[in-house]
PDB file of C-alpha atoms in Angstrom:
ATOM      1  CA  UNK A  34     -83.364  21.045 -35.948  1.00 47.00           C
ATOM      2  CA  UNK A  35     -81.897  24.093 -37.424  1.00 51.00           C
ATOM      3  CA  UNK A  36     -79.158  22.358 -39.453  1.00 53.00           C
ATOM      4  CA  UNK A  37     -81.207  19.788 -40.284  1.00 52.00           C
ATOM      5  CA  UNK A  38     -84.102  22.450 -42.180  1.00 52.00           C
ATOM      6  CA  UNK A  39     -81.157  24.551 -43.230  1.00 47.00           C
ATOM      7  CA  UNK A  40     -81.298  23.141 -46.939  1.00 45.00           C
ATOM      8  CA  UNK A  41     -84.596  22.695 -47.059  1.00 51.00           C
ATOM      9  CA  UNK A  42     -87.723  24.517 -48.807  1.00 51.00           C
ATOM     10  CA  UNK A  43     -91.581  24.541 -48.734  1.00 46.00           C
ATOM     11  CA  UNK A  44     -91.030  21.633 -51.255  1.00 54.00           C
ATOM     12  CA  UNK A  45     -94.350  20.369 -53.287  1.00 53.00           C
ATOM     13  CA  UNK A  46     -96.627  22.284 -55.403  1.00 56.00           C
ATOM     14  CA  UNK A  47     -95.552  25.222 -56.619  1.00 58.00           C
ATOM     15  CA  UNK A  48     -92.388  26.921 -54.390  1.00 58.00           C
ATOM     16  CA  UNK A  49     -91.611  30.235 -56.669  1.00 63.00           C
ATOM     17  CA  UNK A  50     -95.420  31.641 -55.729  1.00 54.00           C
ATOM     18  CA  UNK A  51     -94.810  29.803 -51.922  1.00 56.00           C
ATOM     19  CA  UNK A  52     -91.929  31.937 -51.368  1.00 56.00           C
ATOM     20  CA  UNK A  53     -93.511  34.786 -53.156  1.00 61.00           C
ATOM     21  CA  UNK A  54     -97.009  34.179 -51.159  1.00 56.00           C
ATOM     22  CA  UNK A  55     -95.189  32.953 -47.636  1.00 56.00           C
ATOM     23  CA  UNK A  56     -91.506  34.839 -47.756  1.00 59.00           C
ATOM     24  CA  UNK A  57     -88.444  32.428 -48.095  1.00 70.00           C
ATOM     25  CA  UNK A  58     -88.723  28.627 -45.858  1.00 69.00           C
ATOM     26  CA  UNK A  59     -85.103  29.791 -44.561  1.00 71.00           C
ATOM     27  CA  UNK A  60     -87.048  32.341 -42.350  1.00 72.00           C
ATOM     28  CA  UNK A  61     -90.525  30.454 -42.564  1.00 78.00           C
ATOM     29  CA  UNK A  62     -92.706  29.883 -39.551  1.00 79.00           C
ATOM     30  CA  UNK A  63     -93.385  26.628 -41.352  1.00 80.00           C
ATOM     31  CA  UNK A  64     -89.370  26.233 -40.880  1.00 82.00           C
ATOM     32  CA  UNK A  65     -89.641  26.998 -36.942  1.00 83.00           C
ATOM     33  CA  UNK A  66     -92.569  24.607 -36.174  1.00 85.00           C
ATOM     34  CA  UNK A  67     -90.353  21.920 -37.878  1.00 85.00           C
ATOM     35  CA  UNK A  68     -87.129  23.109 -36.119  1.00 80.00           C
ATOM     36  CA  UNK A  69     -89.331  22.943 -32.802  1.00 82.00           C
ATOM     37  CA  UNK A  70     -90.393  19.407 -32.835  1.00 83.00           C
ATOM     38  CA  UNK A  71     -87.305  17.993 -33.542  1.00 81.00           C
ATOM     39  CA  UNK A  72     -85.662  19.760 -30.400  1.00 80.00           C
ATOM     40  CA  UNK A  73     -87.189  17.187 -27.663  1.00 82.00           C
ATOM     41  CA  UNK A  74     -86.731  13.525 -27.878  1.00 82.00           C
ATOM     42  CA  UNK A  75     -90.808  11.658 -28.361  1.00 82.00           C
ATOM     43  CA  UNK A  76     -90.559  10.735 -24.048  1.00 85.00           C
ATOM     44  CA  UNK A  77     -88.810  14.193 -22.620  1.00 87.00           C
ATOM     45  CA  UNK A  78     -92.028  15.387 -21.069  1.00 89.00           C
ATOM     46  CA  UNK A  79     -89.893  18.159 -19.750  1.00 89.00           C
ATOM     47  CA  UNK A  80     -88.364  19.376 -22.913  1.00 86.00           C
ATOM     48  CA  UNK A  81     -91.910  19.242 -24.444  1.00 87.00           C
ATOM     49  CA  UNK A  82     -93.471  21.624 -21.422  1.00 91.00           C
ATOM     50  CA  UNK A  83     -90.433  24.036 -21.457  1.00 88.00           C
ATOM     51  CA  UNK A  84     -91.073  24.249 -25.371  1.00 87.00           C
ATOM     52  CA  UNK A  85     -94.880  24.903 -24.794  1.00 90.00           C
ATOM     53  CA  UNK A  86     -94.129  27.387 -21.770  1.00 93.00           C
ATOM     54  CA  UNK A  87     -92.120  29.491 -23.878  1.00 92.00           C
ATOM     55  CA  UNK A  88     -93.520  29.373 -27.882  1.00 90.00           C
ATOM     56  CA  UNK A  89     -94.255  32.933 -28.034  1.00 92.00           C
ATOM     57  CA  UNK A  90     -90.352  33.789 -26.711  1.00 92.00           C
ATOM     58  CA  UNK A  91     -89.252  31.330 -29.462  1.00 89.00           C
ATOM     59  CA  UNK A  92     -91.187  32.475 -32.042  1.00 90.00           C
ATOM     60  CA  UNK A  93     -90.267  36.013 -31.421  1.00 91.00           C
ATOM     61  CA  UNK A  94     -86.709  35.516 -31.419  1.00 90.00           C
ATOM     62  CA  UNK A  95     -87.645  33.470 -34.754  1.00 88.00           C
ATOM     63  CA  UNK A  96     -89.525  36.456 -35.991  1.00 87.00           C
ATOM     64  CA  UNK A  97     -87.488  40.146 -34.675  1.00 88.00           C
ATOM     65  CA  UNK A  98     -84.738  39.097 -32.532  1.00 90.00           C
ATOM     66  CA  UNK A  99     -82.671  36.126 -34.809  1.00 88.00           C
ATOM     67  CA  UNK A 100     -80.451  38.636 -36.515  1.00 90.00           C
ATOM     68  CA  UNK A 101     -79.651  40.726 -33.355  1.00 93.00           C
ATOM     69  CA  UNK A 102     -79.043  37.567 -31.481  1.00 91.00           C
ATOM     70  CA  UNK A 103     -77.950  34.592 -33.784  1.00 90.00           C
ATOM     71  CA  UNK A 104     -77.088  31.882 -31.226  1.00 89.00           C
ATOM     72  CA  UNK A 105     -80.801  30.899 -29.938  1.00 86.00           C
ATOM     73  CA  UNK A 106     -78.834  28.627 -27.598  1.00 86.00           C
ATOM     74  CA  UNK A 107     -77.192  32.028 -25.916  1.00 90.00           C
ATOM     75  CA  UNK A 108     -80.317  33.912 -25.933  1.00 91.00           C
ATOM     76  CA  UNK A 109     -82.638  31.267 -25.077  1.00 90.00           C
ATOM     77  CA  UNK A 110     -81.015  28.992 -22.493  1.00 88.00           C
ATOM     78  CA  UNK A 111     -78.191  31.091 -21.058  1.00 90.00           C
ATOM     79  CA  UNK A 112     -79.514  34.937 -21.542  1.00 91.00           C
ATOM     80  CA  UNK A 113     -83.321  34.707 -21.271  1.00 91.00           C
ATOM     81  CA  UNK A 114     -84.200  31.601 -18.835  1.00 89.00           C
ATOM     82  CA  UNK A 115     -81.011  32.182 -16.704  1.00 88.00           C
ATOM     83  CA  UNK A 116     -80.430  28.334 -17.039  1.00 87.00           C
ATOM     84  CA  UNK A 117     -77.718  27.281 -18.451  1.00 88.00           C
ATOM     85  CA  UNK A 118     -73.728  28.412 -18.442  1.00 90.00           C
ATOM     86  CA  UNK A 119     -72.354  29.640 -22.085  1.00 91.00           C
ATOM     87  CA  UNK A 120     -69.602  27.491 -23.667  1.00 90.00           C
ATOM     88  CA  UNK A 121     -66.423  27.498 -21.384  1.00 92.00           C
ATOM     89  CA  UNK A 122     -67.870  28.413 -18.437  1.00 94.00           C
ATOM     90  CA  UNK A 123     -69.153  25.423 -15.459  1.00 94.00           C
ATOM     91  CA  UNK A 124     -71.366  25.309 -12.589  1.00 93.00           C
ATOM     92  CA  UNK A 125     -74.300  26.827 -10.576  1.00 90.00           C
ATOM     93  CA  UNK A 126     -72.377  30.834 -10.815  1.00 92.00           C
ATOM     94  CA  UNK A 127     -70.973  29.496 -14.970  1.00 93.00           C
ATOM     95  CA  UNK A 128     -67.332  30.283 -13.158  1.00 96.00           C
ATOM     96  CA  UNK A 129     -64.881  30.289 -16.143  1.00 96.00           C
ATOM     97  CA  UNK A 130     -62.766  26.868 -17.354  1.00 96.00           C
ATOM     98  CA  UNK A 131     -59.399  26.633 -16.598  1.00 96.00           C
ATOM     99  CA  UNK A 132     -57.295  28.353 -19.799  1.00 95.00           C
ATOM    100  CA  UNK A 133     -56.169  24.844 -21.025  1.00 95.00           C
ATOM    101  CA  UNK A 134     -59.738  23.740 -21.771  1.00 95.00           C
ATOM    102  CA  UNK A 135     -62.231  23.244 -24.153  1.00 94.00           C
ATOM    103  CA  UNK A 136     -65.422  22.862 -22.010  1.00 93.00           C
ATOM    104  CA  UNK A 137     -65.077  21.715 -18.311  1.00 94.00           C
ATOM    105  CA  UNK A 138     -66.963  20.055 -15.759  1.00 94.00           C
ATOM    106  CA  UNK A 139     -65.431  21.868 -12.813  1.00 94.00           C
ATOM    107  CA  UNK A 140     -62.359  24.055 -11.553  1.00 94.00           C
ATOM    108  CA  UNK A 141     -58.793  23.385 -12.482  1.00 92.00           C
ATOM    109  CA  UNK A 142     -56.938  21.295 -15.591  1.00 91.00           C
ATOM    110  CA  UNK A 143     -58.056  18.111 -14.259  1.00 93.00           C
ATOM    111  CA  UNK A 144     -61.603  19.454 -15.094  1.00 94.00           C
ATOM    112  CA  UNK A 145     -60.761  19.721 -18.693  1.00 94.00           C
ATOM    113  CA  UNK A 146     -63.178  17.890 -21.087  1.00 94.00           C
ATOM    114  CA  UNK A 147     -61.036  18.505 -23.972  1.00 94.00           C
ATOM    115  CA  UNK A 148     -57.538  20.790 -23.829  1.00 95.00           C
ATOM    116  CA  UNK A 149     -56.826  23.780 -26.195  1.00 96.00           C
ATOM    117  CA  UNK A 150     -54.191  23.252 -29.161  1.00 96.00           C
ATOM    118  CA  UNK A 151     -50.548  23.274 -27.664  1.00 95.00           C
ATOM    119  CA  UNK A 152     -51.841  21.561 -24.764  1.00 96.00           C
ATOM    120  CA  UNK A 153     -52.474  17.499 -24.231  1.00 95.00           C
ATOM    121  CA  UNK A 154     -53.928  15.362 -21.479  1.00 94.00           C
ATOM    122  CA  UNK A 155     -51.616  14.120 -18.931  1.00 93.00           C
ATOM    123  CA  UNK A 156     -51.771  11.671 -15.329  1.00 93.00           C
ATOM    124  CA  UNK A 157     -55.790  13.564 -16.378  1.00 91.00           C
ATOM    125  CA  UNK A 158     -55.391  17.140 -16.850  1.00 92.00           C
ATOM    126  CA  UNK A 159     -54.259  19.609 -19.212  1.00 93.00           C
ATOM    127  CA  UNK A 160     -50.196  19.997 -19.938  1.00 94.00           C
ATOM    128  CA  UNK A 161     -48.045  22.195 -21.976  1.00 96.00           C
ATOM    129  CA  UNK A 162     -46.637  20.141 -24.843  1.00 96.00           C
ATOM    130  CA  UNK A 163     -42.949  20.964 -25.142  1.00 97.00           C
ATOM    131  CA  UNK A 164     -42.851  21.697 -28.969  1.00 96.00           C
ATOM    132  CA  UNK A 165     -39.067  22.038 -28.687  1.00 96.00           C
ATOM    133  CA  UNK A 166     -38.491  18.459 -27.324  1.00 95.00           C
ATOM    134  CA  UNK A 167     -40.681  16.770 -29.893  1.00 94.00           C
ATOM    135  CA  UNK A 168     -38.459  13.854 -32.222  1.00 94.00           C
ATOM    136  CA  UNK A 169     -39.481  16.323 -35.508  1.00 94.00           C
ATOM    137  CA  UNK A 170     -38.353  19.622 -35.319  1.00 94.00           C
ATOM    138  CA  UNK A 171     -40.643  22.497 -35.073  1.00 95.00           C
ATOM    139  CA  UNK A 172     -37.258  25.288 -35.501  1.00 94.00           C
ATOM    140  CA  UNK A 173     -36.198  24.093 -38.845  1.00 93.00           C
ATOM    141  CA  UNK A 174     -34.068  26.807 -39.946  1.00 93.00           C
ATOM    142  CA  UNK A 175     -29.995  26.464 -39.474  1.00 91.00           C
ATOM    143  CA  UNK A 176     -28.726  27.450 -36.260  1.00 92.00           C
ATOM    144  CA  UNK A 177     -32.164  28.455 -34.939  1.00 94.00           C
ATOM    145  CA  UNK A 178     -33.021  27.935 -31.140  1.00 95.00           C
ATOM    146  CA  UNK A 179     -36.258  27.334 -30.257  1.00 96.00           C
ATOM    147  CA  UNK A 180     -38.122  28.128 -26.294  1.00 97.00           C
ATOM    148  CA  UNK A 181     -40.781  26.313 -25.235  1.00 96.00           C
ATOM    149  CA  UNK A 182     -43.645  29.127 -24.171  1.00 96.00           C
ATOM    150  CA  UNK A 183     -47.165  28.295 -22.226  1.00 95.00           C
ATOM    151  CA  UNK A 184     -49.464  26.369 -25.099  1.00 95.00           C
ATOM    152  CA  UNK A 185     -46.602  26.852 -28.169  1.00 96.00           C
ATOM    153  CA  UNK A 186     -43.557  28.153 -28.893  1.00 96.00           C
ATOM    154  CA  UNK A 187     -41.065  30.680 -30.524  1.00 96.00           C
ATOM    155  CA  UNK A 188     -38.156  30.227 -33.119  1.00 95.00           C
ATOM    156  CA  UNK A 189     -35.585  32.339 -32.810  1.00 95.00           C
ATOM    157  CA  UNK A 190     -31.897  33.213 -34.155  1.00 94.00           C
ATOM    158  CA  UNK A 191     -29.305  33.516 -31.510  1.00 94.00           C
ATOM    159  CA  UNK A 192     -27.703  36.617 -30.324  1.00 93.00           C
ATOM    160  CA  UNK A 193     -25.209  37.748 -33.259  1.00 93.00           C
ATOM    161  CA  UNK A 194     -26.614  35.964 -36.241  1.00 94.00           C
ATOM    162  CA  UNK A 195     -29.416  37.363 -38.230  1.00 93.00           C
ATOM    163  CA  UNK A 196     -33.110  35.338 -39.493  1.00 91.00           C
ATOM    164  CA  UNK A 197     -33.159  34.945 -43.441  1.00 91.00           C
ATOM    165  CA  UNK A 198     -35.734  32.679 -44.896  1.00 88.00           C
ATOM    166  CA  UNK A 199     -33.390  29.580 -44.710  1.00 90.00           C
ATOM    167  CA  UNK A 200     -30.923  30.513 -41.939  1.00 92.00           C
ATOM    168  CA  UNK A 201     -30.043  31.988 -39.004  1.00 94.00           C
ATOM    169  CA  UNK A 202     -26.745  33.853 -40.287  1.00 94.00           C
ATOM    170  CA  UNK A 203     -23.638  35.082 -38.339  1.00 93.00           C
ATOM    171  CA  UNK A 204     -23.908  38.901 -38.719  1.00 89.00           C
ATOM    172  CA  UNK A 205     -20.266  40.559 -39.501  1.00 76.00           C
ATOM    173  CA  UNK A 206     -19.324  42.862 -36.875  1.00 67.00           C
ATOM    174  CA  UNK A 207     -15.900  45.167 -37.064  1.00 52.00           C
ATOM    175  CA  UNK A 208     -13.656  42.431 -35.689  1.00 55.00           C
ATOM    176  CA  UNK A 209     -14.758  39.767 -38.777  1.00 55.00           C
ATOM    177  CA  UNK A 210     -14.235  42.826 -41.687  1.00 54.00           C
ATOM    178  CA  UNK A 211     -11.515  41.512 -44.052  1.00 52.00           C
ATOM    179  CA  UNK A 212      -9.937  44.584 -44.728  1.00 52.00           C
ATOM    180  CA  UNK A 213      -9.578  45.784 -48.642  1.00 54.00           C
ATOM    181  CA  UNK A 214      -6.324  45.535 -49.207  1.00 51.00           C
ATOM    182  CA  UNK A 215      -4.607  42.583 -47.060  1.00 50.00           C
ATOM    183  CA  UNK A 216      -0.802  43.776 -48.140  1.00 49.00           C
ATOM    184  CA  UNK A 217      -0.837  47.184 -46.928  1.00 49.00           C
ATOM    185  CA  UNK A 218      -1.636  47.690 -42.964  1.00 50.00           C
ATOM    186  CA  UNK A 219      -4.678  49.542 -41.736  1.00 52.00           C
ATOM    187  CA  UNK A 220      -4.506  53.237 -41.682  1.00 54.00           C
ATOM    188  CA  UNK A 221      -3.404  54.787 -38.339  1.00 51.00           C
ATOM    189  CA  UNK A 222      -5.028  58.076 -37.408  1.00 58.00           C
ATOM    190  CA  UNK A 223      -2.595  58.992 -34.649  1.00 54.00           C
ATOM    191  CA  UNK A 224       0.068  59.194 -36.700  1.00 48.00           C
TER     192      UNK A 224
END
């Protein structure tokens, strides 16, 4: 309903003086009524009654309350009537999903109706993907290691080389200077 009368005006007639005369159709009451009988299929005999029950709630969130609360799903179903769980959340108590979900149908990653990005659906519930196994590389600089982590991963240069743009690069430490001068020996201080 509400996407579908998002692009829409009073249409016919003359709509400068409509909006003038009746405020904008975006925030129309013309707008809700429309919004309002599209929400119920023509048979749901409960979605009709519920509707009825609870116009003047709807049409006051329409009215005051849209900007304060801009999901009408969250304030209607979940916050006002106490009858439905918000998104990622399941059950009589709306217990939260399992971390490797998108929307559940119960407790655990089995429950999963979808699974969140670095995760995929395995023997039917939600696994970490192990980036750093995959055929294409994920580390693509030179000499770069890469760790596996919960849901992604990390790149990172081992221990004595330094991350430039392109490369992991061995870092010189006092053993690999090159002295100066190679013909004449290294200075002695005890002497």
């Amino acid at each position: 309903g509400m996407v579908d009368t998002a692009k829409k005006n009073f249409g016919g007639g003359n709509t400068a003086w409509e909006e003038k005369a009746l405020s904008k159709y975006e925030f129309s009451e013309v707008r809700l009524l429309e919004i309002m009988e599209s929400l119920c299929g023509s048979s749901d005999f409960d979605c009709h009654s519920m509707l009825e029950e609870h116009e003047e709630r709807l049409e006051a969130w329409w009215l005051r309350l849209k900007k304060e609360y801009p999901d009408l799903f969250e304030w209607f179903c979940v916050k006002t009537l106490e009858v439905c769980c918000s998104p990622g959340t399941y059950g009589p108590d709306c217990l939260e999903c399992d971390s490797t979900c998108v929307g559940c149908t119960g407790k655990g990653p089995e429950q999963c109706k979808e699974c969140v990005p670095g995760y995929t659906k395995e023997s039917g519930q939600c696994a970490d993907v192990d980036e750093c196994s995959l055929a294409e590389k994920v580390c693509t600089r030179e000499s770069e290691n890469c760790y596996n982590t919960p849901g992604s991963y990390v790149c990172v240069c081992p221990e004595g080389f330094e991350e430039t743009e392109t490369a992991c690069v061995r870092t010189q430490t006092a053993a690999d200077e090159v002295p100066e001068d190679p013909t004449q020996p290294p200075a002695r201080e005890d002497l």
